[in-house]
Amino acid sequence: MPPRTAVFFHAHPDDEALLTAGTMAMLAAEGHRVVLVVATAGERGLAEMEPGEALGRTRLDELYTSAAALGCARVECLGYGDSGLRPKGGSAEERPDNAFIDADSESAAKALATILHEEQADLLTIYDPAGGYGHPDHVQVHRVGKRAAQIAGTEIVLEATVNRDPLVRLLRVGGRVYKFPPEFDVRAFESAYSPSETITHRVNVRKYTRQKRAAMAAHVSQASGGDSDRTLAVMLKVPGPLYRLVFGTEWYVRRDLPPGARLSHPFDRWPP
């Protein structure tokens, strides 16, 4: 396959490590150009540091470390404010003036489309319409990314997601033997992400879980803070063989493919 360019669009630093890191490392290893774009610096994320500019700088530094581990050729931050963890971003008074969820979607899409034009991108990843687990900035990533691809004429748009069905089964079993962190509500996943029948791409990234784990580990600020282990810290404690099994597949939905499409590489054509 001749080298192509893939742009991965995420809401905050660390999102790339959780959902698309294996795919990014795989494409980079295959000789493709991988570009990482985040909408915000994540300055209102939960961490031992107080929310604010210093946390945002720390998280961007962590992002660059993660991107280096994955082989990214370029990293950009659109510069919007982190809308925070509250549902729908909480009240307007709580959010920064330039909160991503309050941004004009067309203006944000044009900013992302500029990068897509510069890179002559063949592929853009966004999130599903629900923003995965519903974070307001993730929902905005879907809206902005979808429009940016239209403006730039980017051919392939993949919605990064998780196969909900086995995830819910696994969490129910795991909850019987492990006490999840307070912010980790297993019930929320019953309506999060995407059911199996809608998923078009199942990408095997087991060869690249070392890089994926390194990307997760780069986000030190997000592995601590709160009353107990954070979700990222729990993931990093998973032993190597089990880690490859649990995190060795990444899932995407491509909306312009017919129901029943089953592909294994982001650049696969349909029909095969």
Short mmCIF file of C-alpha atoms in Angstrom, two decimals:
data_model
loop_
_atom_site.label_atom_id
_atom_site.label_comp_id
_atom_site.label_asym_id
_atom_site.label_seq_id
_atom_site.Cartn_x
_atom_site.Cartn_y
_atom_site.Cartn_z
CA MET A 1 0.00 0.00 0.00
CA PRO A 2 1.48 3.39 -0.95
CA PRO A 3 1.98 5.81 1.96
CA ARG A 4 -1.12 7.76 2.93
CA THR A 5 -2.00 10.32 5.61
CA ALA A 6 -4.31 9.75 8.57
CA VAL A 7 -5.44 12.50 10.93
CA PHE A 8 -6.67 11.43 14.36
CA PHE A 9 -8.92 14.03 16.01
CA HIS A 10 -9.46 13.83 19.77
CA ALA A 11 -10.94 16.03 22.46
CA HIS A 12 -8.21 15.92 25.12
CA PRO A 13 -4.71 14.58 25.70
CA ASP A 14 -4.93 10.87 26.70
CA ASP A 15 -8.01 10.18 24.53
CA GLU A 16 -5.70 9.05 21.73
CA ALA A 17 -4.04 6.50 24.02
CA LEU A 18 -7.32 4.94 25.04
CA LEU A 19 -9.12 4.60 21.71
CA THR A 20 -6.78 4.76 18.72
CA ALA A 21 -3.17 4.35 19.88
CA GLY A 22 -2.70 0.89 18.41
CA THR A 23 -4.02 1.94 15.03
CA MET A 24 -1.80 5.02 15.04
CA ALA A 25 1.29 2.96 15.86
CA MET A 26 0.38 0.39 13.21
CA LEU A 27 -0.07 2.98 10.46
CA ALA A 28 3.16 4.75 11.40
CA ALA A 29 5.05 1.42 11.34
CA GLU A 30 3.62 0.73 7.87
CA GLY A 31 5.08 4.00 6.60
CA HIS A 32 1.94 6.15 6.63
CA ARG A 33 1.95 9.73 7.94
CA VAL A 34 0.07 9.98 11.24
CA VAL A 35 -1.13 13.35 12.52
CA LEU A 36 -2.66 13.88 15.96
CA VAL A 37 -5.00 16.82 16.62
CA VAL A 38 -6.64 17.61 19.96
CA ALA A 39 -9.33 20.22 20.47
CA THR A 40 -8.27 21.18 24.00
CA ALA A 41 -5.33 20.88 26.39
CA GLY A 42 -7.50 19.08 28.94
CA GLU A 43 -6.88 21.74 31.57
CA ARG A 44 -10.06 20.90 33.49
CA GLY A 45 -9.39 17.19 33.76
CA LEU A 46 -9.29 15.34 37.07
CA ALA A 47 -5.72 15.21 38.40
CA GLU A 48 -3.68 15.81 41.53
CA MET A 49 -2.81 19.24 40.08
CA GLU A 50 -5.43 21.96 40.32
CA PRO A 51 -7.38 22.58 37.08
CA GLY A 52 -5.99 25.43 35.03
CA GLU A 53 -3.26 26.56 32.69
CA ALA A 54 -0.45 24.65 34.43
CA LEU A 55 -2.37 21.39 34.15
CA GLY A 56 -3.04 22.13 30.49
CA ARG A 57 0.68 22.62 29.81
CA THR A 58 1.49 19.40 31.65
CA ARG A 59 -1.08 17.44 29.68
CA LEU A 60 0.19 18.79 26.36
CA ASP A 61 3.73 17.76 27.31
CA GLU A 62 2.34 14.30 28.06
CA LEU A 63 0.59 14.34 24.69
CA TYR A 64 3.86 14.97 22.86
CA THR A 65 5.47 12.06 24.72
CA SER A 66 2.57 9.80 23.79
CA ALA A 67 2.69 10.92 20.16
CA ALA A 68 6.42 10.20 19.97
CA ALA A 69 5.85 6.67 21.27
CA LEU A 70 3.22 6.13 18.56
CA GLY A 71 5.31 7.52 15.68
CA CYS A 72 3.23 10.63 14.98
CA ALA A 73 4.69 13.04 12.43
CA ARG A 74 2.76 16.10 13.66
CA VAL A 75 0.79 17.15 16.75
CA GLU A 76 -1.61 20.10 16.89
CA CYS A 77 -3.94 21.58 19.51
CA LEU A 78 -6.83 23.70 18.23
CA GLY A 79 -6.66 25.76 21.43
CA TYR A 80 -10.23 25.50 22.69
CA GLY A 81 -11.00 25.35 26.41
CA ASP A 82 -11.70 22.06 28.13
CA SER A 83 -15.43 21.96 28.87
CA GLY A 84 -14.92 19.85 32.00
CA LEU A 85 -16.34 16.58 33.28
CA ARG A 86 -19.82 17.73 34.30
CA PRO A 87 -22.75 16.60 32.11
CA LYS A 88 -23.13 19.06 29.24
CA GLY A 89 -20.21 21.00 30.67
CA GLY A 90 -22.12 22.18 33.75
CA SER A 91 -23.36 25.75 33.86
CA ALA A 92 -22.03 28.37 31.46
CA GLU A 93 -20.47 30.23 34.41
CA GLU A 94 -18.33 27.19 35.24
CA ARG A 95 -16.85 26.86 31.77
CA PRO A 96 -13.99 28.88 30.26
CA ASP A 97 -14.96 31.57 27.75
CA ASN A 98 -13.63 29.50 24.85
CA ALA A 99 -15.03 26.13 25.98
CA PHE A 100 -15.08 23.68 23.09
CA ILE A 101 -18.76 22.84 23.51
CA ASP A 102 -19.62 26.55 23.20
CA ALA A 103 -17.50 27.02 20.07
CA ASP A 104 -19.10 27.77 16.74
CA SER A 105 -19.04 24.37 15.06
CA GLU A 106 -18.46 25.80 11.60
CA SER A 107 -15.46 27.86 12.71
CA ALA A 108 -13.95 24.91 14.56
CA ALA A 109 -14.56 22.68 11.53
CA LYS A 110 -12.77 25.17 9.27
CA ALA A 111 -9.77 25.18 11.64
CA LEU A 112 -9.57 21.39 11.46
CA ALA A 113 -10.23 21.40 7.71
CA THR A 114 -7.20 23.67 7.28
CA ILE A 115 -5.02 20.93 8.77
CA LEU A 116 -6.72 18.32 6.61
CA HIS A 117 -5.97 20.44 3.52
CA GLU A 118 -2.36 21.01 4.55
CA GLU A 119 -1.85 17.31 5.09
CA GLN A 120 -3.87 16.22 2.06
CA ALA A 121 -5.42 13.77 4.48
CA ASP A 122 -6.85 10.51 3.19
CA LEU A 123 -8.51 9.60 6.49
CA LEU A 124 -9.92 11.32 9.56
CA THR A 125 -10.97 9.66 12.80
CA ILE A 126 -13.62 11.23 15.05
CA TYR A 127 -16.03 9.76 17.65
CA ASP A 128 -19.49 8.27 17.28
CA PRO A 129 -22.50 10.63 17.61
CA ALA A 130 -22.83 9.94 21.34
CA GLY A 131 -19.18 10.83 21.90
CA GLY A 132 -18.42 7.35 23.19
CA TYR A 133 -19.40 7.63 26.84
CA GLY A 134 -21.10 10.99 26.38
CA HIS A 135 -18.46 13.58 27.35
CA PRO A 136 -19.70 16.88 25.85
CA ASP A 137 -16.34 17.62 24.21
CA HIS A 138 -16.40 14.18 22.57
CA VAL A 139 -19.85 14.86 21.12
CA GLN A 140 -18.49 18.13 19.74
CA VAL A 141 -15.56 16.25 18.18
CA HIS A 142 -18.08 14.21 16.21
CA ARG A 143 -19.95 17.28 14.96
CA VAL A 144 -16.85 19.33 14.17
CA GLY A 145 -14.91 16.44 12.63
CA LYS A 146 -17.77 15.34 10.40
CA ARG A 147 -18.18 18.86 9.04
CA ALA A 148 -14.41 19.35 8.62
CA ALA A 149 -14.20 16.23 6.47
CA GLN A 150 -16.98 17.62 4.26
CA ILE A 151 -15.18 20.95 3.87
CA ALA A 152 -11.82 19.33 3.13
CA GLY A 153 -13.20 16.52 0.99
CA THR A 154 -11.54 13.87 3.16
CA GLU A 155 -12.65 10.55 1.73
CA ILE A 156 -12.54 8.22 4.72
CA VAL A 157 -14.12 9.17 8.05
CA LEU A 158 -13.92 6.58 10.82
CA GLU A 159 -15.71 6.95 14.15
CA ALA A 160 -13.45 5.58 16.88
CA THR A 161 -15.54 3.56 19.30
CA VAL A 162 -15.64 0.41 21.41
CA ASN A 163 -17.63 -2.77 20.82
CA ARG A 164 -20.21 -2.27 23.55
CA ASP A 165 -21.48 -5.83 23.79
CA PRO A 166 -18.37 -7.70 25.03
CA LEU A 167 -17.31 -4.64 27.04
CA VAL A 168 -20.49 -4.66 29.12
CA ARG A 169 -20.20 -8.42 29.70
CA LEU A 170 -16.57 -8.04 30.79
CA LEU A 171 -17.34 -5.15 33.15
CA ARG A 172 -20.20 -7.02 34.78
CA VAL A 173 -17.93 -9.98 35.49
CA GLY A 174 -15.06 -7.74 36.58
CA GLY A 175 -17.30 -5.83 38.96
CA ARG A 176 -17.84 -8.99 40.96
CA VAL A 177 -14.17 -9.28 41.89
CA TYR A 178 -12.88 -5.71 41.62
CA LYS A 179 -14.08 -2.39 43.04
CA PHE A 180 -13.99 0.12 40.20
CA PRO A 181 -12.99 3.76 40.82
CA PRO A 182 -15.83 6.10 41.88
CA GLU A 183 -15.95 7.87 38.49
CA PHE A 184 -16.28 4.54 36.68
CA ASP A 185 -20.01 3.79 36.37
CA VAL A 186 -20.45 0.39 34.75
CA ARG A 187 -24.14 1.07 34.05
CA ALA A 188 -23.23 4.04 31.85
CA PHE A 189 -21.56 1.69 29.39
CA GLU A 190 -24.84 -0.07 28.63
CA SER A 191 -25.74 2.84 26.35
CA ALA A 192 -22.22 4.01 25.48
CA TYR A 193 -20.13 3.47 22.36
CA SER A 194 -21.48 1.20 19.58
CA PRO A 195 -23.25 -2.16 19.38
CA SER A 196 -21.49 -4.93 17.49
CA GLU A 197 -23.76 -4.85 14.44
CA THR A 198 -22.84 -1.25 13.58
CA ILE A 199 -19.06 -1.70 13.71
CA THR A 200 -17.37 -1.85 10.30
CA HIS A 201 -13.69 -2.04 11.28
CA ARG A 202 -12.09 -4.40 13.78
CA VAL A 203 -8.38 -3.58 13.73
CA ASN A 204 -5.98 -6.11 15.27
CA VAL A 205 -3.29 -4.06 17.04
CA ARG A 206 -1.78 -6.75 19.28
CA LYS A 207 1.62 -6.26 17.63
CA TYR A 208 1.51 -2.64 18.76
CA THR A 209 0.28 -2.93 22.35
CA ARG A 210 3.78 -2.07 23.62
CA GLN A 211 3.47 1.34 21.95
CA LYS A 212 -0.13 1.65 23.11
CA ARG A 213 0.88 0.95 26.69
CA ALA A 214 3.70 3.52 26.41
CA ALA A 215 1.16 6.09 25.17
CA MET A 216 -1.08 5.40 28.17
CA ALA A 217 1.87 5.59 30.56
CA ALA A 218 2.86 8.99 29.14
CA HIS A 219 -0.26 10.56 30.64
CA VAL A 220 1.02 10.51 34.22
CA SER A 221 -1.31 13.27 35.41
CA GLN A 222 -4.35 11.20 34.47
CA ALA A 223 -3.28 8.10 36.38
CA SER A 224 -3.71 9.80 39.77
CA GLY A 225 -6.10 12.17 41.50
CA GLY A 226 -9.38 11.41 43.23
CA ASP A 227 -10.05 9.01 46.08
CA SER A 228 -8.71 5.84 44.44
CA ASP A 229 -6.91 4.52 41.39
CA ARG A 230 -7.94 6.26 38.19
CA THR A 231 -9.19 4.24 35.23
CA LEU A 232 -5.92 4.76 33.34
CA ALA A 233 -3.90 3.52 36.32
CA VAL A 234 -6.04 0.39 36.50
CA MET A 235 -5.48 -0.29 32.79
CA LEU A 236 -1.72 0.06 33.20
CA LYS A 237 -1.72 -2.59 35.93
CA VAL A 238 -3.12 -5.24 33.59
CA PRO A 239 -0.42 -7.91 32.97
CA GLY A 240 1.17 -8.04 29.51
CA PRO A 241 -0.55 -11.14 28.02
CA LEU A 242 -3.97 -10.03 29.31
CA TYR A 243 -3.29 -6.46 28.17
CA ARG A 244 -2.70 -7.69 24.61
CA LEU A 245 -5.98 -9.62 24.76
CA VAL A 246 -8.08 -6.82 26.25
CA PHE A 247 -6.55 -3.88 24.37
CA GLY A 248 -5.43 -5.68 21.21
CA THR A 249 -8.44 -4.68 19.08
CA GLU A 250 -9.65 -1.21 18.14
CA TRP A 251 -13.05 -0.56 16.62
CA TYR A 252 -14.42 1.96 14.13
CA VAL A 253 -17.64 2.75 12.33
CA ARG A 254 -17.62 4.06 8.77
CA ARG A 255 -21.09 5.39 8.00
CA ASP A 256 -20.85 5.30 4.20
CA LEU A 257 -20.43 1.51 4.15
CA PRO A 258 -23.41 -0.86 3.92
CA PRO A 259 -24.66 -2.82 6.94
CA GLY A 260 -22.65 -5.96 7.42
CA ALA A 261 -19.36 -4.52 6.15
CA ARG A 262 -16.44 -6.11 8.00
CA LEU A 263 -12.97 -4.66 7.43
CA SER A 264 -9.70 -5.07 9.31
CA HIS A 265 -7.57 -2.08 8.22
CA PRO A 266 -8.44 1.64 8.14
CA PHE A 267 -7.51 1.88 4.45
CA ASP A 268 -9.30 -1.29 3.33
CA ARG A 269 -11.63 -0.79 0.37
CA TRP A 270 -15.24 -1.97 0.16
CA PRO A 271 -16.10 -4.29 -1.38
CA PRO A 272 -12.80 -6.07 -0.58
#
